[in-house]
Short mmCIF file of C-alpha atoms in Angstrom, two decimals:
data_model
loop_
_atom_site.label_atom_id
_atom_site.label_comp_id
_atom_site.label_asym_id
_atom_site.label_seq_id
_atom_site.Cartn_x
_atom_site.Cartn_y
_atom_site.Cartn_z
CA UNK A 1 25.72 -14.94 -33.93
CA UNK A 2 22.91 -15.86 -31.57
CA UNK A 3 24.71 -15.97 -28.22
CA UNK A 4 23.07 -17.61 -25.21
CA UNK A 5 25.57 -16.61 -22.53
CA UNK A 6 25.02 -18.02 -19.04
CA UNK A 7 25.83 -16.22 -15.79
CA UNK A 8 27.98 -19.20 -14.75
CA UNK A 9 30.13 -18.73 -17.84
CA UNK A 10 30.61 -15.05 -17.01
CA UNK A 11 31.45 -15.93 -13.41
CA UNK A 12 34.12 -18.38 -14.58
CA UNK A 13 35.45 -15.87 -17.12
CA UNK A 14 35.90 -13.19 -14.44
CA UNK A 15 37.54 -15.66 -12.05
CA UNK A 16 40.07 -16.83 -14.65
CA UNK A 17 40.78 -13.23 -15.71
CA UNK A 18 41.44 -12.18 -12.13
CA UNK A 19 43.43 -15.26 -11.12
CA UNK A 20 45.34 -15.47 -14.44
CA UNK A 21 45.15 -19.23 -14.39
CA UNK A 22 42.65 -22.06 -14.70
CA UNK A 23 43.95 -23.88 -11.63
CA UNK A 24 43.75 -20.90 -9.27
CA UNK A 25 40.30 -20.00 -10.69
CA UNK A 26 39.15 -23.58 -10.09
CA UNK A 27 40.22 -23.37 -6.44
CA UNK A 28 38.41 -20.07 -6.02
CA UNK A 29 35.26 -21.44 -7.63
CA UNK A 30 35.51 -24.79 -5.82
CA UNK A 31 35.30 -26.49 -9.20
CA UNK A 32 37.47 -28.83 -11.24
CA UNK A 33 40.11 -27.36 -13.55
CA UNK A 34 38.63 -29.18 -16.55
CA UNK A 35 35.14 -27.86 -15.70
CA UNK A 36 36.48 -24.30 -15.67
CA UNK A 37 38.17 -24.88 -19.01
CA UNK A 38 34.94 -26.21 -20.53
CA UNK A 39 33.00 -23.17 -19.35
CA UNK A 40 35.56 -20.83 -20.90
CA UNK A 41 35.56 -22.81 -24.15
CA UNK A 42 31.76 -22.69 -24.25
CA UNK A 43 31.71 -18.94 -23.65
CA UNK A 44 34.25 -18.33 -26.41
CA UNK A 45 32.15 -20.43 -28.82
CA UNK A 46 28.96 -18.56 -27.90
CA UNK A 47 30.60 -15.18 -28.39
CA UNK A 48 32.73 -16.13 -31.38
CA UNK A 49 35.77 -14.57 -29.69
CA UNK A 50 39.01 -15.73 -28.17
CA UNK A 51 39.09 -14.31 -24.63
CA UNK A 52 42.36 -15.80 -23.33
CA UNK A 53 45.80 -16.53 -24.67
CA UNK A 54 46.61 -20.00 -23.29
CA UNK A 55 49.87 -20.59 -25.13
CA UNK A 56 51.99 -20.54 -21.95
CA UNK A 57 50.24 -22.88 -19.48
CA UNK A 58 49.53 -22.96 -16.60
CA UNK A 59 49.28 -19.18 -16.95
CA UNK A 60 46.74 -17.43 -19.17
CA UNK A 61 46.31 -13.84 -20.12
CA UNK A 62 43.45 -11.86 -21.54
CA UNK A 63 43.30 -11.08 -25.22
CA UNK A 64 42.28 -7.59 -26.31
CA UNK A 65 38.72 -8.86 -26.75
CA UNK A 66 38.83 -10.37 -23.26
CA UNK A 67 40.07 -7.10 -21.75
CA UNK A 68 37.22 -5.23 -23.42
CA UNK A 69 34.57 -7.70 -22.24
CA UNK A 70 35.80 -8.05 -18.65
CA UNK A 71 34.15 -4.88 -17.25
CA UNK A 72 30.91 -5.80 -19.02
CA UNK A 73 30.99 -9.27 -17.48
CA UNK A 74 31.57 -7.79 -14.02
CA UNK A 75 28.68 -5.37 -14.54
CA UNK A 76 26.38 -8.23 -15.65
CA UNK A 77 27.26 -10.28 -12.57
CA UNK A 78 26.70 -7.26 -10.32
CA UNK A 79 23.30 -6.65 -11.93
CA UNK A 80 22.36 -10.30 -11.44
CA UNK A 81 23.38 -9.99 -7.80
CA UNK A 82 21.11 -6.99 -7.39
CA UNK A 83 18.25 -8.94 -8.93
CA UNK A 84 18.77 -11.75 -6.42
CA UNK A 85 19.08 -9.26 -3.55
CA UNK A 86 15.88 -7.46 -4.58
CA UNK A 87 13.99 -10.72 -4.94
CA UNK A 88 15.18 -11.77 -1.48
CA UNK A 89 13.99 -8.43 -0.09
CA UNK A 90 10.56 -8.84 -1.66
CA UNK A 91 10.25 -12.34 -0.23
CA UNK A 92 11.26 -10.99 3.19
CA UNK A 93 9.01 -7.91 2.97
CA UNK A 94 11.90 -5.45 3.30
CA UNK A 95 11.47 -4.05 -0.18
CA UNK A 96 9.15 -4.16 -3.19
CA UNK A 97 6.16 -2.23 -4.46
CA UNK A 98 2.59 -2.23 -3.15
CA UNK A 99 -0.08 -0.62 -5.32
CA UNK A 100 -2.62 0.63 -2.78
CA UNK A 101 -6.09 1.82 -3.76
CA UNK A 102 -7.17 4.64 -1.48
CA UNK A 103 -9.05 7.94 -1.31
CA UNK A 104 -8.51 11.43 0.04
CA UNK A 105 -10.57 10.51 3.10
CA UNK A 106 -7.78 8.22 4.33
CA UNK A 107 -4.89 10.58 3.60
CA UNK A 108 -3.98 11.55 7.18
CA UNK A 109 -3.85 7.99 8.50
CA UNK A 110 -2.19 6.58 5.37
CA UNK A 111 0.59 9.18 5.22
CA UNK A 112 1.42 8.68 8.88
CA UNK A 113 1.52 4.90 8.38
CA UNK A 114 3.76 5.25 5.32
CA UNK A 115 6.12 7.52 7.27
CA UNK A 116 6.49 4.88 9.98
CA UNK A 117 6.88 2.14 7.36
CA UNK A 118 9.61 4.09 5.57
CA UNK A 119 11.64 4.33 8.78
CA UNK A 120 11.57 0.55 9.27
CA UNK A 121 11.67 -0.56 5.62
CA UNK A 122 13.15 2.25 3.51
CA UNK A 123 13.30 0.11 0.36
CA UNK A 124 9.62 -0.81 0.41
CA UNK A 125 7.55 1.49 -1.82
CA UNK A 126 3.81 2.06 -1.64
CA UNK A 127 2.21 3.69 -4.66
CA UNK A 128 -1.10 5.35 -3.82
CA UNK A 129 -3.84 4.99 -6.43
CA UNK A 130 -6.96 7.11 -5.85
CA UNK A 131 -10.26 5.79 -7.14
CA UNK A 132 -13.91 5.47 -6.02
CA UNK A 133 -14.52 2.60 -3.62
CA UNK A 134 -16.22 0.27 -6.12
CA UNK A 135 -13.40 0.89 -8.60
CA UNK A 136 -10.81 0.16 -5.90
CA UNK A 137 -12.39 -3.21 -5.19
CA UNK A 138 -12.62 -4.03 -8.90
CA UNK A 139 -8.93 -3.15 -9.34
CA UNK A 140 -7.94 -5.55 -6.55
CA UNK A 141 -9.99 -8.32 -8.17
CA UNK A 142 -8.32 -7.72 -11.54
CA UNK A 143 -4.82 -7.51 -10.06
CA UNK A 144 -4.33 -3.85 -10.99
CA UNK A 145 -4.07 -2.97 -7.27
CA UNK A 146 -2.41 -5.18 -4.68
CA UNK A 147 -4.71 -3.93 -1.91
CA UNK A 148 -7.34 -1.26 -1.28
CA UNK A 149 -8.66 0.60 1.72
CA UNK A 150 -12.46 0.47 1.94
CA UNK A 151 -14.99 1.90 4.36
CA UNK A 152 -18.11 0.24 5.83
CA UNK A 153 -17.63 -2.88 3.67
CA UNK A 154 -18.45 -6.06 5.62
CA UNK A 155 -18.14 -8.58 2.77
CA UNK A 156 -16.77 -8.44 -0.76
CA UNK A 157 -16.93 -11.27 -3.30
CA UNK A 158 -13.56 -12.77 -4.11
CA UNK A 159 -11.86 -10.65 -1.48
CA UNK A 160 -10.46 -10.93 2.03
CA UNK A 161 -11.02 -7.95 4.35
CA UNK A 162 -8.51 -7.20 7.10
CA UNK A 163 -9.76 -4.65 9.68
CA UNK A 164 -7.26 -1.80 10.10
CA UNK A 165 -9.04 0.88 12.11
CA UNK A 166 -12.43 2.39 12.89
CA UNK A 167 -13.61 5.99 12.66
CA UNK A 168 -16.12 7.60 14.97
CA UNK A 169 -19.55 8.70 13.84
CA UNK A 170 -19.66 12.46 14.35
CA UNK A 171 -22.93 14.15 15.21
CA UNK A 172 -23.59 17.79 14.34
CA UNK A 173 -26.28 19.60 16.34
CA UNK A 174 -27.46 23.18 16.65
CA UNK A 175 -25.35 24.61 19.48
CA UNK A 176 -28.45 25.80 21.32
CA UNK A 177 -30.22 22.45 21.37
CA UNK A 178 -30.33 20.65 24.77
CA UNK A 179 -28.66 17.54 23.29
CA UNK A 180 -25.61 19.64 22.39
CA UNK A 181 -24.83 19.83 26.12
CA UNK A 182 -24.29 16.03 26.25
CA UNK A 183 -20.68 14.94 25.54
CA UNK A 184 -22.02 11.80 23.81
CA UNK A 185 -25.74 12.00 23.04
CA UNK A 186 -27.37 8.58 22.98
CA UNK A 187 -29.10 7.13 19.94
CA UNK A 188 -32.50 7.04 21.64
CA UNK A 189 -32.17 10.73 22.45
CA UNK A 190 -31.41 11.57 18.82
CA UNK A 191 -34.08 9.33 17.30
CA UNK A 192 -36.89 11.86 17.74
CA UNK A 193 -34.91 14.75 16.22
CA UNK A 194 -35.12 14.99 12.39
CA UNK A 195 -31.99 13.52 10.78
CA UNK A 196 -30.42 15.00 7.64
CA UNK A 197 -29.15 11.83 5.94
CA UNK A 198 -28.07 11.25 2.35
CA UNK A 199 -30.33 8.88 0.36
CA UNK A 200 -29.45 5.22 0.67
CA UNK A 201 -28.46 4.96 -3.00
CA UNK A 202 -25.69 7.53 -2.42
CA UNK A 203 -23.89 5.23 0.05
CA UNK A 204 -25.89 2.13 1.03
CA UNK A 205 -23.37 0.81 3.57
CA UNK A 206 -23.14 4.09 5.46
CA UNK A 207 -26.90 4.63 5.34
CA UNK A 208 -27.50 1.17 6.78
CA UNK A 209 -24.88 1.74 9.47
CA UNK A 210 -26.52 4.96 10.66
CA UNK A 211 -30.08 3.69 10.56
CA UNK A 212 -29.04 0.58 12.50
CA UNK A 213 -27.26 2.77 15.06
CA UNK A 214 -30.32 5.02 15.51
CA UNK A 215 -33.40 2.77 15.37
CA UNK A 216 -36.64 4.67 15.02
CA UNK A 217 -34.86 7.68 13.50
CA UNK A 218 -36.92 10.56 12.19
CA UNK A 219 -36.31 11.63 8.56
CA UNK A 220 -35.43 15.28 8.13
CA UNK A 221 -34.42 17.56 5.27
CA UNK A 222 -31.99 15.93 2.82
CA UNK A 223 -28.24 15.95 3.26
CA UNK A 224 -26.61 17.79 0.31
CA UNK A 225 -22.96 18.70 0.81
CA UNK A 226 -21.33 18.83 4.22
CA UNK A 227 -20.82 22.59 4.20
CA UNK A 228 -24.32 23.38 2.92
CA UNK A 229 -25.98 20.89 5.28
CA UNK A 230 -24.19 22.38 8.29
CA UNK A 231 -25.13 25.90 7.19
CA UNK A 232 -28.79 24.88 6.78
CA UNK A 233 -28.75 23.07 10.10
CA UNK A 234 -27.41 26.17 11.86
CA UNK A 235 -29.90 28.55 10.22
CA UNK A 236 -33.10 26.46 10.15
CA UNK A 237 -35.81 27.50 12.61
CA UNK A 238 -36.66 23.85 13.32
CA UNK A 239 -33.84 21.86 14.96
CA UNK A 240 -32.37 18.83 13.20
CA UNK A 241 -29.07 16.98 13.16
CA UNK A 242 -26.74 15.15 10.85
CA UNK A 243 -24.01 12.54 11.15
CA UNK A 244 -20.83 11.77 9.20
CA UNK A 245 -17.40 10.18 9.48
CA UNK A 246 -13.91 11.80 9.54
CA UNK A 247 -12.24 13.10 6.42
CA UNK A 248 -10.18 16.18 7.34
CA UNK A 249 -10.28 19.15 9.70
CA UNK A 250 -13.75 20.05 10.95
CA UNK A 251 -15.17 23.15 9.27
CA UNK A 252 -15.49 26.22 11.45
CA UNK A 253 -19.29 26.47 11.38
CA UNK A 254 -20.92 28.97 13.75
CA UNK A 255 -23.77 27.77 15.98
CA UNK A 256 -22.91 24.07 15.42
CA UNK A 257 -21.71 21.65 18.09
CA UNK A 258 -19.93 18.41 17.17
CA UNK A 259 -20.27 15.29 19.28
CA UNK A 260 -19.53 11.59 18.76
CA UNK A 261 -22.15 8.87 18.68
CA UNK A 262 -21.03 6.42 21.38
CA UNK A 263 -20.57 2.70 20.74
CA UNK A 264 -20.90 3.10 16.97
CA UNK A 265 -17.87 3.35 14.71
CA UNK A 266 -17.21 3.09 10.99
CA UNK A 267 -14.98 0.13 9.99
CA UNK A 268 -12.10 0.63 7.55
CA UNK A 269 -10.54 -2.50 6.07
CA UNK A 270 -7.72 -3.47 3.77
CA UNK A 271 -9.17 -5.50 0.90
CA UNK A 272 -6.79 -8.04 -0.66
CA UNK A 273 -7.11 -11.08 -2.93
CA UNK A 274 -7.60 -14.43 -1.17
CA UNK A 275 -4.56 -16.44 -0.19
CA UNK A 276 -1.42 -15.75 1.83
CA UNK A 277 -0.49 -12.09 2.05
CA UNK A 278 2.67 -11.19 0.11
CA UNK A 279 5.27 -9.95 2.63
CA UNK A 280 5.23 -6.32 1.36
CA UNK A 281 1.42 -6.20 1.75
CA UNK A 282 1.73 -7.80 5.20
CA UNK A 283 4.22 -5.07 6.17
CA UNK A 284 1.81 -2.38 4.96
CA UNK A 285 -1.08 -3.96 6.88
CA UNK A 286 0.97 -3.98 10.07
CA UNK A 287 1.90 -0.32 9.59
CA UNK A 288 -1.71 0.71 9.02
CA UNK A 289 -3.02 -1.14 12.08
CA UNK A 290 -0.22 0.20 14.29
CA UNK A 291 -0.77 3.86 13.37
CA UNK A 292 -2.51 5.73 16.22
CA UNK A 293 -5.80 7.50 15.73
CA UNK A 294 -5.61 11.16 14.69
CA UNK A 295 -6.85 14.05 16.77
CA UNK A 296 -10.62 13.96 17.38
CA UNK A 297 -10.99 17.38 15.74
CA UNK A 298 -11.56 15.94 12.30
CA UNK A 299 -13.86 16.74 9.46
CA UNK A 300 -16.38 14.38 8.02
CA UNK A 301 -18.71 13.46 5.18
CA UNK A 302 -21.45 11.05 4.23
CA UNK A 303 -19.68 10.16 0.99
CA UNK A 304 -17.02 7.55 0.33
#
């Protein structure tokens, strides 16, 4: 037997079983009595079973096979209803799954956004997928990720970028340097002080952002890791400075003062494929843009 049972047939079967008559089932289904009978006949042929005893019309009663199949038919109709309900929720953005490419650097903001999103749309899931920035963009292009958070990217081939927030550029100076006394040292004041900056090949977008923000900057010793660079900056006899963007809590580094570089911020965007945003992705975008900035006491790095 190769049965091709239709949901309509199961719906009619359940109605007749519960109403114990073709006429009453037809009224309930808003269908003709003959149409209900044909659906039941077709289901019995597909299954190779007699489901009803119709020897005493207009009443019918379930056979033993019909009694056994009735709970399964109800379960199938309930499952189909859940499928329709879930599909409707996805279309409306109230539920579904978003595969979001991200990195540890965005964790604070992302987790707070997901907490707010869960309160408003508890059936909408966001699965976080950590990967380097280039890999995140490639995964969106291939369809592996539905969206990805990226930093400092202004354009991306085959991609639409939606701005979600900006991070400050954080300046680290020796605590004893005169510029450390300024709440927001200006770029022209910093330009003459040697800058510890990672090579451009390490992060071209960030490098270009900093050098555009501080025209005429003076190259200094290389940036290595954040912790080592801050330690060298604090201990070096010749003053220098470095700059980075938020990642986590600022390290407790003696003899270092942290300031922000005014009027210059690092853009973070949500990268998505071109075309209309699916409602679940739209809901995530709204949650990310509505999440307030974290405390200014944040850590930073020159990496992605």
